[in-house]
Short mmCIF file of C-alpha atoms and ligand atoms in Angstrom, two decimals:
data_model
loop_
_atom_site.label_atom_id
_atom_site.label_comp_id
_atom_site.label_asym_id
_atom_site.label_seq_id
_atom_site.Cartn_x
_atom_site.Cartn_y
_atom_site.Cartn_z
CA UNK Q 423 0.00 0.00 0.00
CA UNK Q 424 3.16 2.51 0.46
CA UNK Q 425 3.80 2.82 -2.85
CA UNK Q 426 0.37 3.88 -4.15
CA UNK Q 427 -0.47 7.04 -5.09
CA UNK Q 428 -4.00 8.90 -3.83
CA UNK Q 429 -5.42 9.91 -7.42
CA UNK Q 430 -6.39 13.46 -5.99
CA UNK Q 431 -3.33 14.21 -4.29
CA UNK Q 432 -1.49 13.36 -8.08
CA UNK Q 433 -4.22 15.54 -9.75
CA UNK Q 434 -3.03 18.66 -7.38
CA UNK Q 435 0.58 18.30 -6.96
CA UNK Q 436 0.29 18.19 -10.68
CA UNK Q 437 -1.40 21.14 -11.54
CA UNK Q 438 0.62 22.44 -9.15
CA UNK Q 439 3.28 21.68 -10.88
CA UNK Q 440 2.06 22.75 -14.22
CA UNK Q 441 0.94 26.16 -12.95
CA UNK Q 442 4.73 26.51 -11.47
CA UNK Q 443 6.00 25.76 -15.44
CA UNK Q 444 3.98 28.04 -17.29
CA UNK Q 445 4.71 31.03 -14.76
CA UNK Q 446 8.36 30.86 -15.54
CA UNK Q 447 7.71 30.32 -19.19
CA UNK Q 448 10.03 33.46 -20.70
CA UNK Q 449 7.20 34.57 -23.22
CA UNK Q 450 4.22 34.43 -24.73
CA UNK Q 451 4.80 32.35 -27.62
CA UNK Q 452 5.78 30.05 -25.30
CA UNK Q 453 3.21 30.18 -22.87
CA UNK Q 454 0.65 29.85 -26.03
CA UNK Q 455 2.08 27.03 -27.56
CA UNK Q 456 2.84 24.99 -24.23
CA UNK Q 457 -0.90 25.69 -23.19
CA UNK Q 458 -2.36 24.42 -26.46
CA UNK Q 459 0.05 20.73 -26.36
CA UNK Q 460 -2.85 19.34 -24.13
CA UNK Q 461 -6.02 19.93 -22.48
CA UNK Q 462 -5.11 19.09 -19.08
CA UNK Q 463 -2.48 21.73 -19.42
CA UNK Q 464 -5.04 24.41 -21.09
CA UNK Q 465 -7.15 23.65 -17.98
CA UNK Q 466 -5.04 24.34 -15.48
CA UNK Q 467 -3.91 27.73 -17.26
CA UNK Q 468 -7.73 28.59 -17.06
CA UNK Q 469 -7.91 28.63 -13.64
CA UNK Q 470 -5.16 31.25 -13.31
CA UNK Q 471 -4.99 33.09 -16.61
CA UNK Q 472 -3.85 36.57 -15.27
CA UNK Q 473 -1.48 35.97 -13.03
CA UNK Q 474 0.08 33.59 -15.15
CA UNK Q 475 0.30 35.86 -17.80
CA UNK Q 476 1.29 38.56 -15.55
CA UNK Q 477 4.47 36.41 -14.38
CA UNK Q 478 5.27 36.03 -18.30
CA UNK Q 479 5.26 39.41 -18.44
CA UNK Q 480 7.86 39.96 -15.85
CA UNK Q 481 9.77 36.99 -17.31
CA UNK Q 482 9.98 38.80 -20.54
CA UNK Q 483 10.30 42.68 -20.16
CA UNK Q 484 11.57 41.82 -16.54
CA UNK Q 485 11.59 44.60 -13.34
CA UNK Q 486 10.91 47.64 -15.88
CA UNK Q 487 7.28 45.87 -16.43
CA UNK Q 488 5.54 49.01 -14.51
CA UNK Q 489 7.31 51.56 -16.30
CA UNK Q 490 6.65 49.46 -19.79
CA UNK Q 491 3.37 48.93 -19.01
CA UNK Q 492 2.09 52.25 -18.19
CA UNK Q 493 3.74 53.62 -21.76
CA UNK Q 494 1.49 50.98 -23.42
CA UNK Q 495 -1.56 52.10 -21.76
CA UNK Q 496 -1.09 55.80 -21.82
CA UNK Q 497 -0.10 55.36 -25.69
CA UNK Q 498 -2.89 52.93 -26.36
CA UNK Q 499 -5.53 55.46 -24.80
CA UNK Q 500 -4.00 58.33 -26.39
CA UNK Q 501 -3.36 60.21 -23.66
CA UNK Q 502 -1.61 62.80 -25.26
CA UNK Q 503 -0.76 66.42 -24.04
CA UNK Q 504 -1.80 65.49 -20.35
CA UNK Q 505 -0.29 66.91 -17.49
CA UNK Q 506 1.66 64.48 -15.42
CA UNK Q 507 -1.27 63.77 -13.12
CA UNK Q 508 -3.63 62.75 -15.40
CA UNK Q 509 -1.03 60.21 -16.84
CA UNK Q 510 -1.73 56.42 -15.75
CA UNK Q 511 1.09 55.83 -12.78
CA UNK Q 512 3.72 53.61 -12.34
CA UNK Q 513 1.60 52.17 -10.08
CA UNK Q 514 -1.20 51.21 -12.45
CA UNK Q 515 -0.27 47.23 -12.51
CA UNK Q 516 -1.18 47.08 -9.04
CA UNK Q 517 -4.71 48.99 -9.88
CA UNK Q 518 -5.13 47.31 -13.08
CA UNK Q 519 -3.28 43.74 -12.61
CA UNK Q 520 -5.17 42.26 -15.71
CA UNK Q 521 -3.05 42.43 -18.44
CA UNK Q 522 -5.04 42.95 -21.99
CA UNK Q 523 -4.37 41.23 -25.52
CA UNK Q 524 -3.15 44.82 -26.51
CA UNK Q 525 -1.48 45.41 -23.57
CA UNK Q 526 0.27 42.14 -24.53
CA UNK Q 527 0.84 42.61 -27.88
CA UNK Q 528 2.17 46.48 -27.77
CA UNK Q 529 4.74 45.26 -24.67
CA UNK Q 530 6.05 42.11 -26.72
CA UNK Q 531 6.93 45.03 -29.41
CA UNK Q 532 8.31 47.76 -27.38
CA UNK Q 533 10.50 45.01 -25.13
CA UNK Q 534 12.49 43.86 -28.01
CA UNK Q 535 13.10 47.13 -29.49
CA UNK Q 536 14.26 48.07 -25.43
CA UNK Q 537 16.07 44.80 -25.51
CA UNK Q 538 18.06 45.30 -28.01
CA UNK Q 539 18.86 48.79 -27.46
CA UNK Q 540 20.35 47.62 -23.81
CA UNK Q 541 22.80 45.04 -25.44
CA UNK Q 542 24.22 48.19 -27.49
CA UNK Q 543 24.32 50.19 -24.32
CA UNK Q 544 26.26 47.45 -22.49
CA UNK Q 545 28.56 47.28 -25.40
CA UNK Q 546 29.22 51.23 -25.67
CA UNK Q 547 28.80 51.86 -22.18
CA UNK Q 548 30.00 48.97 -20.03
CA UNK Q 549 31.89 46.36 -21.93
CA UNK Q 550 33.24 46.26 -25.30
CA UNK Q 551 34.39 43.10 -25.72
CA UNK Q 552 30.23 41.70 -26.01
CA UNK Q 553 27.39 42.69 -27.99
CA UNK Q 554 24.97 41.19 -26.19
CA UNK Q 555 23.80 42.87 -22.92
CA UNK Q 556 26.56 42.33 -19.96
CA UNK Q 557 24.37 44.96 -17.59
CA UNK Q 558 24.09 43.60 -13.80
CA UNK Q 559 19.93 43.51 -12.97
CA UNK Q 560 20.43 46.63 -11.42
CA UNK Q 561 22.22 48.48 -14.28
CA UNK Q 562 19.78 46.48 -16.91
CA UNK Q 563 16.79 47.79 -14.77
CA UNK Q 564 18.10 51.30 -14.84
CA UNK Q 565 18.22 51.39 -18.18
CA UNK Q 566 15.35 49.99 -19.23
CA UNK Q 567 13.27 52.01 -16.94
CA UNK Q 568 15.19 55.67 -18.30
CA UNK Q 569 14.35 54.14 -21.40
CA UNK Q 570 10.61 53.13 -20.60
CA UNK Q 571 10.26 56.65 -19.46
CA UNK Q 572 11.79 58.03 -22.38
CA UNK Q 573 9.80 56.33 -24.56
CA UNK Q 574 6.69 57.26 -22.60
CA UNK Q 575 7.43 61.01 -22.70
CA UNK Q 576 7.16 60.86 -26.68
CA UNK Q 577 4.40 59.40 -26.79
CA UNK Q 578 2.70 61.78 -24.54
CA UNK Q 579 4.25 65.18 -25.93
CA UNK Q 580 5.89 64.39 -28.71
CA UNK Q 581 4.57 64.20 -32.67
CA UNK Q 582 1.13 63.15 -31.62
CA UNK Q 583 0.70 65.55 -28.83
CA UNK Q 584 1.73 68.63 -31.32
CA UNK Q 585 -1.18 67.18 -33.95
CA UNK Q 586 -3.63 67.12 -30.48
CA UNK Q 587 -2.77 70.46 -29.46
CA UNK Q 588 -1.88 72.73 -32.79
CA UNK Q 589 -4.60 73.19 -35.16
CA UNK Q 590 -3.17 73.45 -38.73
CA UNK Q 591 -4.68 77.08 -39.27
CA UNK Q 592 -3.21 78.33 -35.59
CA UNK Q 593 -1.44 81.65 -36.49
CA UNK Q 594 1.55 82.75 -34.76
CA UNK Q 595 0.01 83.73 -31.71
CA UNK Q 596 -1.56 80.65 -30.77
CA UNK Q 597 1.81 78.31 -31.95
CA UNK Q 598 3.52 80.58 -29.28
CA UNK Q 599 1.06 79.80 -26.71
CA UNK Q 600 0.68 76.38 -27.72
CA UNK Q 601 4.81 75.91 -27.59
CA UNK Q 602 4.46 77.91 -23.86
CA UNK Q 603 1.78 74.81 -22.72
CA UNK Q 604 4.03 72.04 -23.91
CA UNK Q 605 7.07 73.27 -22.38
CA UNK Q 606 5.37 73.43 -19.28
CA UNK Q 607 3.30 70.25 -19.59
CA UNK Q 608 6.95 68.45 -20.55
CA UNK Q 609 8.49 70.37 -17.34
CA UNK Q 610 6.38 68.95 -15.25
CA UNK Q 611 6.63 65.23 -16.43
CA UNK Q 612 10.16 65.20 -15.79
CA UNK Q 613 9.73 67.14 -12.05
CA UNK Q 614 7.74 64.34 -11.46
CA UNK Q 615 11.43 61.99 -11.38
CA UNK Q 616 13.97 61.84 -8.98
CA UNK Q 617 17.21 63.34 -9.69
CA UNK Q 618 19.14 60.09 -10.61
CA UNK Q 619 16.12 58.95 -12.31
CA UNK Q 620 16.57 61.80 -14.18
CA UNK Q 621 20.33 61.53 -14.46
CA UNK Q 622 19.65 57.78 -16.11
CA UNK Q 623 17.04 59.70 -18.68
CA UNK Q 624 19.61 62.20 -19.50
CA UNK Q 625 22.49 59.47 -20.38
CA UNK Q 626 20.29 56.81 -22.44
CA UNK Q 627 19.21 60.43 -24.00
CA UNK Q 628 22.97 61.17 -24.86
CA UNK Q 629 23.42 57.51 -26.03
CA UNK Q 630 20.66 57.35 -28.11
CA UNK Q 631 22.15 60.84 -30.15
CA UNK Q 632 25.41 59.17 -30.09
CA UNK Q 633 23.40 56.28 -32.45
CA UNK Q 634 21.98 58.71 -34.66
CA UNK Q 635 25.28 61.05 -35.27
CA UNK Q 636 26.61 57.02 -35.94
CA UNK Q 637 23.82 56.83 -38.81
CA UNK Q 638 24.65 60.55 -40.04
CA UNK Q 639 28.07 59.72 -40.70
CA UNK Q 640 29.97 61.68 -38.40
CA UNK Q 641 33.94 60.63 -38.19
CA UNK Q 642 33.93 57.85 -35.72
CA UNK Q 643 36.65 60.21 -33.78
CA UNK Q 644 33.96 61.77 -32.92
CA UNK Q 645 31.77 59.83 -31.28
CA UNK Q 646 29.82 60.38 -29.02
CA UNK Q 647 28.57 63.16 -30.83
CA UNK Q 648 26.95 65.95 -28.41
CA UNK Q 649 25.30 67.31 -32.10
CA UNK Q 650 22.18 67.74 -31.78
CA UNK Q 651 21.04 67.69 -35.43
CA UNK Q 652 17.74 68.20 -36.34
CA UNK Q 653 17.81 64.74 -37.78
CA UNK Q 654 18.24 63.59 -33.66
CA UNK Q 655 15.41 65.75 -32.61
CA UNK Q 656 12.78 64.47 -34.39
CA UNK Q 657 13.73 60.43 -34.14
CA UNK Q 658 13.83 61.22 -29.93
CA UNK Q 659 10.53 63.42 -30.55
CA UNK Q 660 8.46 60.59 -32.39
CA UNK Q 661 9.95 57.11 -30.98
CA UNK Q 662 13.05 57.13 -28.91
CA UNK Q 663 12.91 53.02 -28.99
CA UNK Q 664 12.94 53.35 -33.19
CA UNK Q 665 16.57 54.33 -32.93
CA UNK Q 666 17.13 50.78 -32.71
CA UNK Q 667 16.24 50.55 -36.80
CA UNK Q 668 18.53 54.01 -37.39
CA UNK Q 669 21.16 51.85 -35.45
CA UNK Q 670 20.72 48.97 -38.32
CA UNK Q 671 19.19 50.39 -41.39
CA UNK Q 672 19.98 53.82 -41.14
CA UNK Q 673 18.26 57.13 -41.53
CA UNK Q 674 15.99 55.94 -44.09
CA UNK Q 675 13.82 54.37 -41.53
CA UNK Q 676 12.84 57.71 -40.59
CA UNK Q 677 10.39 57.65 -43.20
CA UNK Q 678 8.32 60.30 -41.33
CA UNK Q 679 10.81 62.91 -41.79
CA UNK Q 680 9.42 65.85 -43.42
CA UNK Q 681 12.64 68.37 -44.81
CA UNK Q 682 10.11 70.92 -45.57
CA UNK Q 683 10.36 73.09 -41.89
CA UNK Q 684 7.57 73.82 -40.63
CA UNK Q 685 6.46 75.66 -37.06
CA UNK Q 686 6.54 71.99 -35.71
CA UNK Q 687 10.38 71.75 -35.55
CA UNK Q 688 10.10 74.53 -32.86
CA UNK Q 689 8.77 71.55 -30.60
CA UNK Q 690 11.26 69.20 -31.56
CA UNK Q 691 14.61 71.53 -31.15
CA UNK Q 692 15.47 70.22 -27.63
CA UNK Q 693 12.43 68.58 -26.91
CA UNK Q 694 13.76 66.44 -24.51
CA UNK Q 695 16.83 68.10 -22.92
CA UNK Q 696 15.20 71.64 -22.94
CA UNK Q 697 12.72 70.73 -19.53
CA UNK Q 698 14.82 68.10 -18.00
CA UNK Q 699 17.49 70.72 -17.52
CA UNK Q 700 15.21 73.61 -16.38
CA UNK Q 701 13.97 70.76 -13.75
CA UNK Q 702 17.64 70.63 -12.74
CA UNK Q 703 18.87 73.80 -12.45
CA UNK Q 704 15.45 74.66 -10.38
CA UNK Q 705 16.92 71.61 -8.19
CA UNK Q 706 20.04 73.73 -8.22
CA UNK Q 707 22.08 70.21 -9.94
CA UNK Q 708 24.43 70.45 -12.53
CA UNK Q 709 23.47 70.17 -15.93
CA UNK Q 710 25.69 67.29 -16.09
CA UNK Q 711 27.96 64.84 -13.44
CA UNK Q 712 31.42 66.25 -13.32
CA UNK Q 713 33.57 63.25 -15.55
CA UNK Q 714 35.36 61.75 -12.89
CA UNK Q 715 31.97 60.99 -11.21
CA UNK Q 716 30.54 58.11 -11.26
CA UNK Q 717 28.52 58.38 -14.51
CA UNK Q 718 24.26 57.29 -14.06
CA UNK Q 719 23.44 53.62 -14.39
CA UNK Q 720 26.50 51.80 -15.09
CA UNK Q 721 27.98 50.84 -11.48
CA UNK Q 722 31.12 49.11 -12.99
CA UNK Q 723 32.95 49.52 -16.40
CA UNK Q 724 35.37 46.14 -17.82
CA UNK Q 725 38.18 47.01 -18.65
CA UNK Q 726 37.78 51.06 -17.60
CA UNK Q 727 41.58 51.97 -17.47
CA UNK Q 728 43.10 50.07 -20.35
CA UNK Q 729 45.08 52.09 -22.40
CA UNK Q 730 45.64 52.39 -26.23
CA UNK Q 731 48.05 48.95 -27.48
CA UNK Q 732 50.42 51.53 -28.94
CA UNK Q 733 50.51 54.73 -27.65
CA UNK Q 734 49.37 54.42 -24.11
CA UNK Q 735 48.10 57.82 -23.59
CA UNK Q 736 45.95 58.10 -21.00
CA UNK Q 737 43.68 60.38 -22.83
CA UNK Q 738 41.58 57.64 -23.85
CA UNK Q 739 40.90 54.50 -21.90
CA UNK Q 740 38.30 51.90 -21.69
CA UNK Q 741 35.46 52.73 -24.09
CA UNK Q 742 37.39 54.69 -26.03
CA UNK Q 743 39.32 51.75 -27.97
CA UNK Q 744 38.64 50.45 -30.43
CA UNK Q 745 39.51 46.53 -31.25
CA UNK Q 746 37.85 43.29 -33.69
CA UNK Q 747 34.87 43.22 -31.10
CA UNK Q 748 33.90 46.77 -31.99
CA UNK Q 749 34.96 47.59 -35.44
CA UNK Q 750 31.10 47.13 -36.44
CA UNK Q 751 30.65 49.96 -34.20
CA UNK Q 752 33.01 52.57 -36.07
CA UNK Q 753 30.12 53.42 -38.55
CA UNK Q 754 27.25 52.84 -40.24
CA UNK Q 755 25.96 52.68 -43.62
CA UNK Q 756 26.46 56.53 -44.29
CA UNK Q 757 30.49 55.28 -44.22
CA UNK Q 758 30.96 56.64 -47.98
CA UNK Q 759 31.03 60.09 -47.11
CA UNK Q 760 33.70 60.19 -43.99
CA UNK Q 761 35.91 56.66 -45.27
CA UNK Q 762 36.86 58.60 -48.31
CA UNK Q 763 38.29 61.83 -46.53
CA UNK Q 764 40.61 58.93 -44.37
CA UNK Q 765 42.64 58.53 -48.05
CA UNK Q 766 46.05 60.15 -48.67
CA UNK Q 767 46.92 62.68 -50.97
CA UNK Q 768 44.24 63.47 -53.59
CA UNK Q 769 43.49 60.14 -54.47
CA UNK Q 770 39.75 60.35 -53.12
CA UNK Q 771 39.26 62.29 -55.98
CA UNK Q 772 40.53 59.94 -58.64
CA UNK Q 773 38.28 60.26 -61.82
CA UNK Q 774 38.94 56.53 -62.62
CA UNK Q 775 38.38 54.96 -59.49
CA UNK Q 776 36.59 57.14 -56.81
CA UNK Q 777 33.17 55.56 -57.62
CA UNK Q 778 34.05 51.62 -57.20
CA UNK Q 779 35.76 52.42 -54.18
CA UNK Q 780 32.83 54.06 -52.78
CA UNK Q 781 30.66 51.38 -53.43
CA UNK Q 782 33.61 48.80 -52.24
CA UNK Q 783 33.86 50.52 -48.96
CA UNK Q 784 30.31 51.19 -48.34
CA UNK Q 785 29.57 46.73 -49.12
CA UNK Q 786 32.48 46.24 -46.94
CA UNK Q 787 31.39 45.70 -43.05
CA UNK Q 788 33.47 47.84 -40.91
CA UNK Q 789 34.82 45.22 -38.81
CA UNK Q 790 36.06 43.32 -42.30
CA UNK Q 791 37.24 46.18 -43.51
CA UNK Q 792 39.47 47.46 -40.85
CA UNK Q 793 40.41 43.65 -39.98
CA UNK Q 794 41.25 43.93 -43.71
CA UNK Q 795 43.78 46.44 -43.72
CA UNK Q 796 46.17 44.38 -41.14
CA UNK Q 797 46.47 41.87 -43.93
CA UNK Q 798 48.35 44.93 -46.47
CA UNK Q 799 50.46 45.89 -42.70
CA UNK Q 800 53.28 48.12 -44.31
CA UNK Q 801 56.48 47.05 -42.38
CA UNK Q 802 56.21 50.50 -40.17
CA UNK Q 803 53.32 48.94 -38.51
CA UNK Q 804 55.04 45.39 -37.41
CA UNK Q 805 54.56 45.53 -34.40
CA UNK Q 806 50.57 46.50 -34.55
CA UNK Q 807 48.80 43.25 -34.31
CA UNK Q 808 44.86 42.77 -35.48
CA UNK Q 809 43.92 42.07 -31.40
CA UNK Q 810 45.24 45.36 -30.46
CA UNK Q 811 43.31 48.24 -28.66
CA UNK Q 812 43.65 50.97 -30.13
CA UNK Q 813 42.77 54.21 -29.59
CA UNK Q 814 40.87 57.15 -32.33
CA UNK Q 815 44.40 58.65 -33.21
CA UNK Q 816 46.21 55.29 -33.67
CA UNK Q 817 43.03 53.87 -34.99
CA UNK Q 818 42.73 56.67 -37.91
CA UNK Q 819 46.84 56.94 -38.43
CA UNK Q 820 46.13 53.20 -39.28
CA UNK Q 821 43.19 53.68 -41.60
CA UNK Q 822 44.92 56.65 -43.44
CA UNK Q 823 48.08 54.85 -44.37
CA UNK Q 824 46.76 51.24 -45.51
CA UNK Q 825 43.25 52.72 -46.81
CA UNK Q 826 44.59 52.92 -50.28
CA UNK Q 827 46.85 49.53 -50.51
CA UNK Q 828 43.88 47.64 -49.26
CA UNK Q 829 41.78 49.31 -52.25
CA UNK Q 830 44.46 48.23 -54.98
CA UNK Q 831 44.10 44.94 -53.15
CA UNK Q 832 40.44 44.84 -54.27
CA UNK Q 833 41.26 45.88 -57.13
CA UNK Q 834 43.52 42.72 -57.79
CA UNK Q 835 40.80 40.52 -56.27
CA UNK Q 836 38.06 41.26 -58.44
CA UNK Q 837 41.01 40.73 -61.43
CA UNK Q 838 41.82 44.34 -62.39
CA UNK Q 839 45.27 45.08 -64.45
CA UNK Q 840 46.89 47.12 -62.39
CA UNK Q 841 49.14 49.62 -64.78
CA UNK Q 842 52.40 51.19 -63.85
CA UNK Q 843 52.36 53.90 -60.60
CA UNK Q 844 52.01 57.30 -61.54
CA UNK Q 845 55.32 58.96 -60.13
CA UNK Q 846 53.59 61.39 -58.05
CA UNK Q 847 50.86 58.56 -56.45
CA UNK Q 848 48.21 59.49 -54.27
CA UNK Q 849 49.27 63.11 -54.60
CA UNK Q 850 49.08 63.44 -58.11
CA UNK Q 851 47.12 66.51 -59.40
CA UNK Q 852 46.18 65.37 -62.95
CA UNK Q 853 44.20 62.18 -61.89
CA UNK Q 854 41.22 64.46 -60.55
CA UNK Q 855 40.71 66.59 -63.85
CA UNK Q 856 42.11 64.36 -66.42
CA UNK Q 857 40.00 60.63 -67.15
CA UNK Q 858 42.57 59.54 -69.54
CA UNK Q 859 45.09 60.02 -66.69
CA UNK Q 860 43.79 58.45 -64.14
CA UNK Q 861 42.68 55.01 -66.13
CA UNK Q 862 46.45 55.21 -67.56
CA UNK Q 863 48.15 55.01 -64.60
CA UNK Q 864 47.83 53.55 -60.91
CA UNK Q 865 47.42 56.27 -58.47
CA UNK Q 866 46.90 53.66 -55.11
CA UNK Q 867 50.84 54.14 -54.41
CA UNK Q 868 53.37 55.88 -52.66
CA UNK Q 869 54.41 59.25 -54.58
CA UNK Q 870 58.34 59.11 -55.73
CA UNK Q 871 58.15 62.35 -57.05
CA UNK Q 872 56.99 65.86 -56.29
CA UNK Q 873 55.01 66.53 -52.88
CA UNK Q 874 56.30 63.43 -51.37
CA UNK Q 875 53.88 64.46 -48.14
CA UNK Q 876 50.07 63.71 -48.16
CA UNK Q 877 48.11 67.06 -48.47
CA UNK Q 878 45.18 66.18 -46.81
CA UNK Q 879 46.74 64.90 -43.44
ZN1 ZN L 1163 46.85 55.25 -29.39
ZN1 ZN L 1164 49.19 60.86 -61.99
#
């Protein structure tokens, strides 16, 4: 008799069991294809359908769910141009614990886009060795929630909130007012944050324009750009999370971008950084954390002091090198423009040539491209090994002196006759006015004669 088993007590410990499962299930595709494999299962999701689905919810978007949930709701009602406290709270999960299918579906979108966003953070921000997220909880939760908030805040006052509050016929008088209202109503979101909540805001803020300066081609030496192109303005005033797509397609995912200005670009110039820093200097903070602060959200940064492989300056340490697991990072698809001003001499401008190697460097992925150039290493550069970290300066010295041997390398590949060099190289005047010129003779090469020093360094 020891051995058998009561069929009730089975029944329970079972559901029990099952119940236990689905709540750690990590999403909803999950939970809805586990709960359809058999009826027994289905059942026992039936009895507690919300609060599974609420812990699958915190599996998947994970501690930020308040502060992901409430921007679904508040966008999903169109709650737009409300004060503060007419906002849904934070708080609103605990008054409204029963998760909706749009609630569901709209968090399942906005979580990936905020996922992925976070791995790029950790990899800019904390460790540059990964792309995928190495943030503690604490730091991931920081994020996410700066970012939740973000997100949240465009929604609210951003493009839709102009189109609720500006009629298209408003003259001058009533834009002005109309600006006057949203600057306040915007103030008094962000007074309604702490001032390291606000702190995390202001850096995913900063990281998010350092994306989009990425996308606009700025020289990678300069990034993080502090621009603040109207390009910027508008992405962070329609969909903060969308810079995610800038980050991998470009700007031409800002499809909404009108270049025609109208009076709406008054309430995109510093839409966001405008009120958050009137809320701080009313809190009589600093516009920003000294540098050798502890910067918001990160606690701890890998490998913070390293210094440059070659140089060693202590200039630029850490995040500031570059190496194979960041290459990707140098730029994005707008390369053509800045890659070309990184050649010697005048050879950039070569009649014959300066098209294919556009298009050659723009198909090229940065990290093949610069892990490319190692393998034309002129014997100056012996000691510089592919696994180095270097820094912008060593990084660009690089780039400008093997640039042009690794084009003529392409050239061979794809089974181009190389002529003879052109005695005065990359310097050579003639092969930017004169077509005949520049197809006679090969211009990728050292000058022997004339201006023996690049012109353009
Ligand atoms: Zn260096
Ligand atoms: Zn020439």
């Amino acid at each position: 008799m020891g051995n058998t088993v009561h069929p009730m007590h089975s029944s329970f410990a079972n559901a029990d069991l099952v119940e236990c499962v689905l709540r750690f299930l990590p999403d909803f595709q999950c939970l809805a294809s586990t709960i359809l494999t058999s009826k027994t299962i289905y059942n026992v999701f039936q009895q507690h359908p919300r609060s599974v689905v609420r812990s699958v919810a915190y599996n998947l978007v994970g501690l930020a769910l308040p502060q992901a949930l409430r921007f679904v709701r508040c966008q999903n009602a169109q709650l737009y141009s409300k004060p503060v406290g007419e906002l849904l709270g934070e708080d609103d999960i605990q008054k409204n614990p029963v998760l909706s299918n749009q609630d569901i579906r709209s968090l399942v979108a906005i979580s990936t886009s905020v996922q992925e966003l976070e791995s790029l953070f950790s990899w800019r921000m904390k460790d540059r060795r990964f792309k995928t997220s190495q943030l503690s909880l604490a730091e991931s939760t920081r994020f996410q929630k700066a970012m939740y908030r973000l997100s949240l805040f465009s929604a609210v006052y951003g493009h839709n909130g102009y189109e609720s509050a500006v009629d298209p016929d408003s003259d001058q008088e009533e834009i002005d007012s109309a600006l006057t209202e949203a600057f306040s109503l915007r103030k008094g979101f962000f007074g309604s944050f702490s001032t390291p909540e606000l702190r995390d805001i202001q850096r995913v803020e900063t990281f998010l324009r350092g994306i989009i300066a990425r996308a606009e081609g700025f020289d990678f030496t300069m990034i993080p750009s502090a621009t603040y192109s109207p390009e910027s303005s508008f992405m962070l005033y329609c969909a903060p999370h969308n810079v995610v797509d800038v980050y991998k397609g470009g700007l031409d995912c800002i499809t909404e971008w009108d270049f025609d200005p109208t009076e709406e670009i008054f309430f995109h110039d510093q839409f966001m950084i405008g009120p958050l820093k009137t809320v701080l200097i009313d809190r009589k903070e600093p516009l920003l954390l000294p540098v050798n602060q502890k910067q918001p959200i990160i606690d701890e940064i890998v490998g913070e002091h390293d210094r440059c492989s070659q140089c060693q300056s202590n200039t630029a340490q850490g995040l500031d090198l570059w190496g194979p697991s960041n290459w990707s990072y140098l730029w994005g698809n707008q390369l053509h423009h800045s890659i070309a001003q990184l050649l010697k001499g005048r050879v950039g401008a070569n009649l014959a040539d300066r098209t294919h190697f556009l298009t050659v460097s723009q198909e090229t992925p940065a990290e093949e491209l610069v892990g490319g150039l190692f393998d034309y290493k002129t014997p100056a550069y012996l000691t510089w090994n592919k696994a180095d970290w270097l820094c912008s300066q060593c990084l660009e010295k690089f780039i400008r002196d093997h640039l042009h041997i690794w084009y003529l390398g392409q050239k061979i590949n794809r089974g181009d006759v190389i002529p003879d060099n052109c005695w005065y190289g990359y310097n050579c005047r003639t092969q930017t006015h004169r077509l005949a010129h520049a197809q006679k003779l090969n211009h990728w090469c050292e000058p022997i004669k004339g201006d023996a020093t690049p012109t353009n360094v």
